[in-house]
């Protein structure tokens, strides 16, 4: 898993209701700073707003083709990311979506608000 540390990851998330209809979307990108079964895949977001967590599933990291990636909903541009990943989150309440956009998937046993110091 050390081969992923320091690599740039583009993240896309689709939020759907219980009938699988899209209710919101989110995109971010950052540098992978940690991967473990306990904390998952952790990136430091490039906008310096903190850490963002994903489940510890490196099989869901796809190698990115070289080039410029303009994120569809945010308009951010990422040059030559190393990996991309996409997730669908189901049955999420509005306040959960806001928390998710701030910190990602909460690590087991936490509230998901940990920040890098």
PDB file of C-alpha atoms in Angstrom:
ATOM      1  CA  UNK A   1       0.000   0.000   0.000  1.00  0.00           C
ATOM      2  CA  UNK A   2       2.997   2.316   0.387  1.00  0.00           C
ATOM      3  CA  UNK A   3       3.071   2.655  -3.410  1.00  0.00           C
ATOM      4  CA  UNK A   4      -0.042   4.868  -3.165  1.00  0.00           C
ATOM      5  CA  UNK A   5       1.334   7.298  -0.557  1.00  0.00           C
ATOM      6  CA  UNK A   6       2.079  10.726  -2.012  1.00  0.00           C
ATOM      7  CA  UNK A   7       0.059  10.082  -5.170  1.00  0.00           C
ATOM      8  CA  UNK A   8      -2.648  12.475  -6.369  1.00  0.00           C
ATOM      9  CA  UNK A   9      -6.202  11.108  -6.244  1.00  0.00           C
ATOM     10  CA  UNK A  10      -9.299  12.616  -7.887  1.00  0.00           C
ATOM     11  CA  UNK A  11     -12.492  11.651  -6.011  1.00  0.00           C
ATOM     12  CA  UNK A  12     -16.054  11.702  -7.352  1.00  0.00           C
ATOM     13  CA  UNK A  13     -19.085  10.950  -5.194  1.00  0.00           C
ATOM     14  CA  UNK A  14     -22.723  10.593  -6.256  1.00  0.00           C
ATOM     15  CA  UNK A  15     -25.381  10.796  -3.536  1.00  0.00           C
ATOM     16  CA  UNK A  16     -28.615   8.932  -4.341  1.00  0.00           C
ATOM     17  CA  UNK A  17     -31.946   8.505  -2.570  1.00  0.00           C
ATOM     18  CA  UNK A  18     -33.521   5.161  -1.664  1.00  0.00           C
ATOM     19  CA  UNK A  19     -34.809   4.845  -5.249  1.00  0.00           C
ATOM     20  CA  UNK A  20     -31.277   5.437  -6.607  1.00  0.00           C
ATOM     21  CA  UNK A  21     -32.142   8.896  -7.966  1.00  0.00           C
ATOM     22  CA  UNK A  22     -29.256  11.392  -7.818  1.00  0.00           C
ATOM     23  CA  UNK A  23     -29.687  14.017  -5.089  1.00  0.00           C
ATOM     24  CA  UNK A  24     -26.200  15.599  -5.030  1.00  0.00           C
ATOM     25  CA  UNK A  25     -22.641  15.226  -6.283  1.00  0.00           C
ATOM     26  CA  UNK A  26     -19.215  16.045  -4.899  1.00  0.00           C
ATOM     27  CA  UNK A  27     -15.696  16.148  -6.291  1.00  0.00           C
ATOM     28  CA  UNK A  28     -12.368  16.772  -4.644  1.00  0.00           C
ATOM     29  CA  UNK A  29      -8.755  15.839  -5.075  1.00  0.00           C
ATOM     30  CA  UNK A  30      -5.675  15.574  -2.956  1.00  0.00           C
ATOM     31  CA  UNK A  31      -2.525  13.737  -2.026  1.00  0.00           C
ATOM     32  CA  UNK A  32      -2.832  10.290  -0.451  1.00  0.00           C
ATOM     33  CA  UNK A  33      -1.266  10.531   3.012  1.00  0.00           C
ATOM     34  CA  UNK A  34      -2.378   7.285   4.681  1.00  0.00           C
ATOM     35  CA  UNK A  35      -3.925   3.907   3.885  1.00  0.00           C
ATOM     36  CA  UNK A  36      -4.948   1.321   6.459  1.00  0.00           C
ATOM     37  CA  UNK A  37      -7.822  -1.019   7.177  1.00  0.00           C
ATOM     38  CA  UNK A  38      -8.717   1.080  10.228  1.00  0.00           C
ATOM     39  CA  UNK A  39      -8.601   4.620   8.799  1.00  0.00           C
ATOM     40  CA  UNK A  40      -9.168   3.808   5.135  1.00  0.00           C
ATOM     41  CA  UNK A  41      -7.651   5.816   2.301  1.00  0.00           C
ATOM     42  CA  UNK A  42      -6.911   9.305   3.601  1.00  0.00           C
ATOM     43  CA  UNK A  43      -6.129  12.246   1.349  1.00  0.00           C
ATOM     44  CA  UNK A  44      -5.035  15.740   2.257  1.00  0.00           C
ATOM     45  CA  UNK A  45      -7.261  17.937   0.118  1.00  0.00           C
ATOM     46  CA  UNK A  46      -5.338  20.361  -2.103  1.00  0.00           C
ATOM     47  CA  UNK A  47      -7.598  23.241  -1.075  1.00  0.00           C
ATOM     48  CA  UNK A  48      -6.093  22.853   2.436  1.00  0.00           C
ATOM     49  CA  UNK A  49      -9.533  22.288   3.995  1.00  0.00           C
ATOM     50  CA  UNK A  50      -8.409  19.141   5.801  1.00  0.00           C
ATOM     51  CA  UNK A  51      -8.385  15.397   5.403  1.00  0.00           C
ATOM     52  CA  UNK A  52     -10.870  13.354   3.386  1.00  0.00           C
ATOM     53  CA  UNK A  53     -11.431   9.641   4.036  1.00  0.00           C
ATOM     54  CA  UNK A  54     -12.486   6.836   1.735  1.00  0.00           C
ATOM     55  CA  UNK A  55     -13.048   3.145   2.493  1.00  0.00           C
ATOM     56  CA  UNK A  56      -9.841   1.055   2.485  1.00  0.00           C
ATOM     57  CA  UNK A  57     -10.513  -0.334  -0.999  1.00  0.00           C
ATOM     58  CA  UNK A  58      -7.465   0.229  -3.205  1.00  0.00           C
ATOM     59  CA  UNK A  59      -9.152  -1.892  -5.903  1.00  0.00           C
ATOM     60  CA  UNK A  60     -11.441   1.127  -6.445  1.00  0.00           C
ATOM     61  CA  UNK A  61      -8.449   3.341  -7.351  1.00  0.00           C
ATOM     62  CA  UNK A  62      -8.100   3.473 -11.130  1.00  0.00           C
ATOM     63  CA  UNK A  63      -4.866   4.666 -12.756  1.00  0.00           C
ATOM     64  CA  UNK A  64      -5.506   8.028 -14.420  1.00  0.00           C
ATOM     65  CA  UNK A  65      -4.478   8.689 -17.998  1.00  0.00           C
ATOM     66  CA  UNK A  66      -1.986  11.563 -18.328  1.00  0.00           C
ATOM     67  CA  UNK A  67      -3.522  14.970 -18.968  1.00  0.00           C
ATOM     68  CA  UNK A  68      -5.661  17.741 -17.527  1.00  0.00           C
ATOM     69  CA  UNK A  69      -8.795  16.797 -15.634  1.00  0.00           C
ATOM     70  CA  UNK A  70     -11.430  19.488 -15.198  1.00  0.00           C
ATOM     71  CA  UNK A  71     -13.808  18.436 -12.476  1.00  0.00           C
ATOM     72  CA  UNK A  72     -17.308  18.670 -13.879  1.00  0.00           C
ATOM     73  CA  UNK A  73     -19.167  20.239 -10.974  1.00  0.00           C
ATOM     74  CA  UNK A  74     -16.510  22.308  -9.222  1.00  0.00           C
ATOM     75  CA  UNK A  75     -14.593  23.459 -12.285  1.00  0.00           C
ATOM     76  CA  UNK A  76     -11.268  22.687 -10.561  1.00  0.00           C
ATOM     77  CA  UNK A  77      -8.450  21.591 -12.859  1.00  0.00           C
ATOM     78  CA  UNK A  78      -6.062  18.789 -11.898  1.00  0.00           C
ATOM     79  CA  UNK A  79      -2.946  18.201 -13.984  1.00  0.00           C
ATOM     80  CA  UNK A  80      -1.802  14.598 -14.376  1.00  0.00           C
ATOM     81  CA  UNK A  81      -3.408  12.946 -11.347  1.00  0.00           C
ATOM     82  CA  UNK A  82      -2.159   9.470 -10.530  1.00  0.00           C
ATOM     83  CA  UNK A  83      -5.511   7.850  -9.716  1.00  0.00           C
ATOM     84  CA  UNK A  84      -9.259   8.421  -9.878  1.00  0.00           C
ATOM     85  CA  UNK A  85     -12.015   6.878  -7.786  1.00  0.00           C
ATOM     86  CA  UNK A  86     -15.801   7.102  -7.857  1.00  0.00           C
ATOM     87  CA  UNK A  87     -18.283   6.225  -5.136  1.00  0.00           C
ATOM     88  CA  UNK A  88     -22.066   6.137  -4.796  1.00  0.00           C
ATOM     89  CA  UNK A  89     -23.537   6.910  -1.371  1.00  0.00           C
ATOM     90  CA  UNK A  90     -27.152   5.818  -0.793  1.00  0.00           C
ATOM     91  CA  UNK A  91     -29.951   7.061   1.475  1.00  0.00           C
ATOM     92  CA  UNK A  92     -28.105  10.078   2.810  1.00  0.00           C
ATOM     93  CA  UNK A  93     -29.748  12.920   4.755  1.00  0.00           C
ATOM     94  CA  UNK A  94     -28.885  16.535   3.921  1.00  0.00           C
ATOM     95  CA  UNK A  95     -26.824  17.031   7.100  1.00  0.00           C
ATOM     96  CA  UNK A  96     -24.950  13.786   6.385  1.00  0.00           C
ATOM     97  CA  UNK A  97     -24.118  15.031   2.878  1.00  0.00           C
ATOM     98  CA  UNK A  98     -22.638  18.242   4.301  1.00  0.00           C
ATOM     99  CA  UNK A  99     -20.485  16.281   6.769  1.00  0.00           C
ATOM    100  CA  UNK A 100     -19.465  13.857   4.057  1.00  0.00           C
ATOM    101  CA  UNK A 101     -18.334  16.685   1.772  1.00  0.00           C
ATOM    102  CA  UNK A 102     -16.164  18.013   4.596  1.00  0.00           C
ATOM    103  CA  UNK A 103     -14.507  14.781   5.731  1.00  0.00           C
ATOM    104  CA  UNK A 104     -15.566  11.820   3.580  1.00  0.00           C
ATOM    105  CA  UNK A 105     -16.406   8.424   5.013  1.00  0.00           C
ATOM    106  CA  UNK A 106     -15.934   8.402   8.792  1.00  0.00           C
ATOM    107  CA  UNK A 107     -13.312   6.024  10.104  1.00  0.00           C
ATOM    108  CA  UNK A 108     -14.786   3.288  12.315  1.00  0.00           C
ATOM    109  CA  UNK A 109     -15.311   4.546  15.864  1.00  0.00           C
ATOM    110  CA  UNK A 110     -15.010   8.236  14.953  1.00  0.00           C
ATOM    111  CA  UNK A 111     -17.345  11.037  14.000  1.00  0.00           C
ATOM    112  CA  UNK A 112     -15.290  11.825  10.881  1.00  0.00           C
ATOM    113  CA  UNK A 113     -14.145  15.266  12.019  1.00  0.00           C
ATOM    114  CA  UNK A 114     -10.444  14.554  12.571  1.00  0.00           C
ATOM    115  CA  UNK A 115      -8.116  17.072  10.934  1.00  0.00           C
ATOM    116  CA  UNK A 116      -4.411  16.811  10.236  1.00  0.00           C
ATOM    117  CA  UNK A 117      -2.318  18.925  12.616  1.00  0.00           C
TER     118      UNK A 117
END
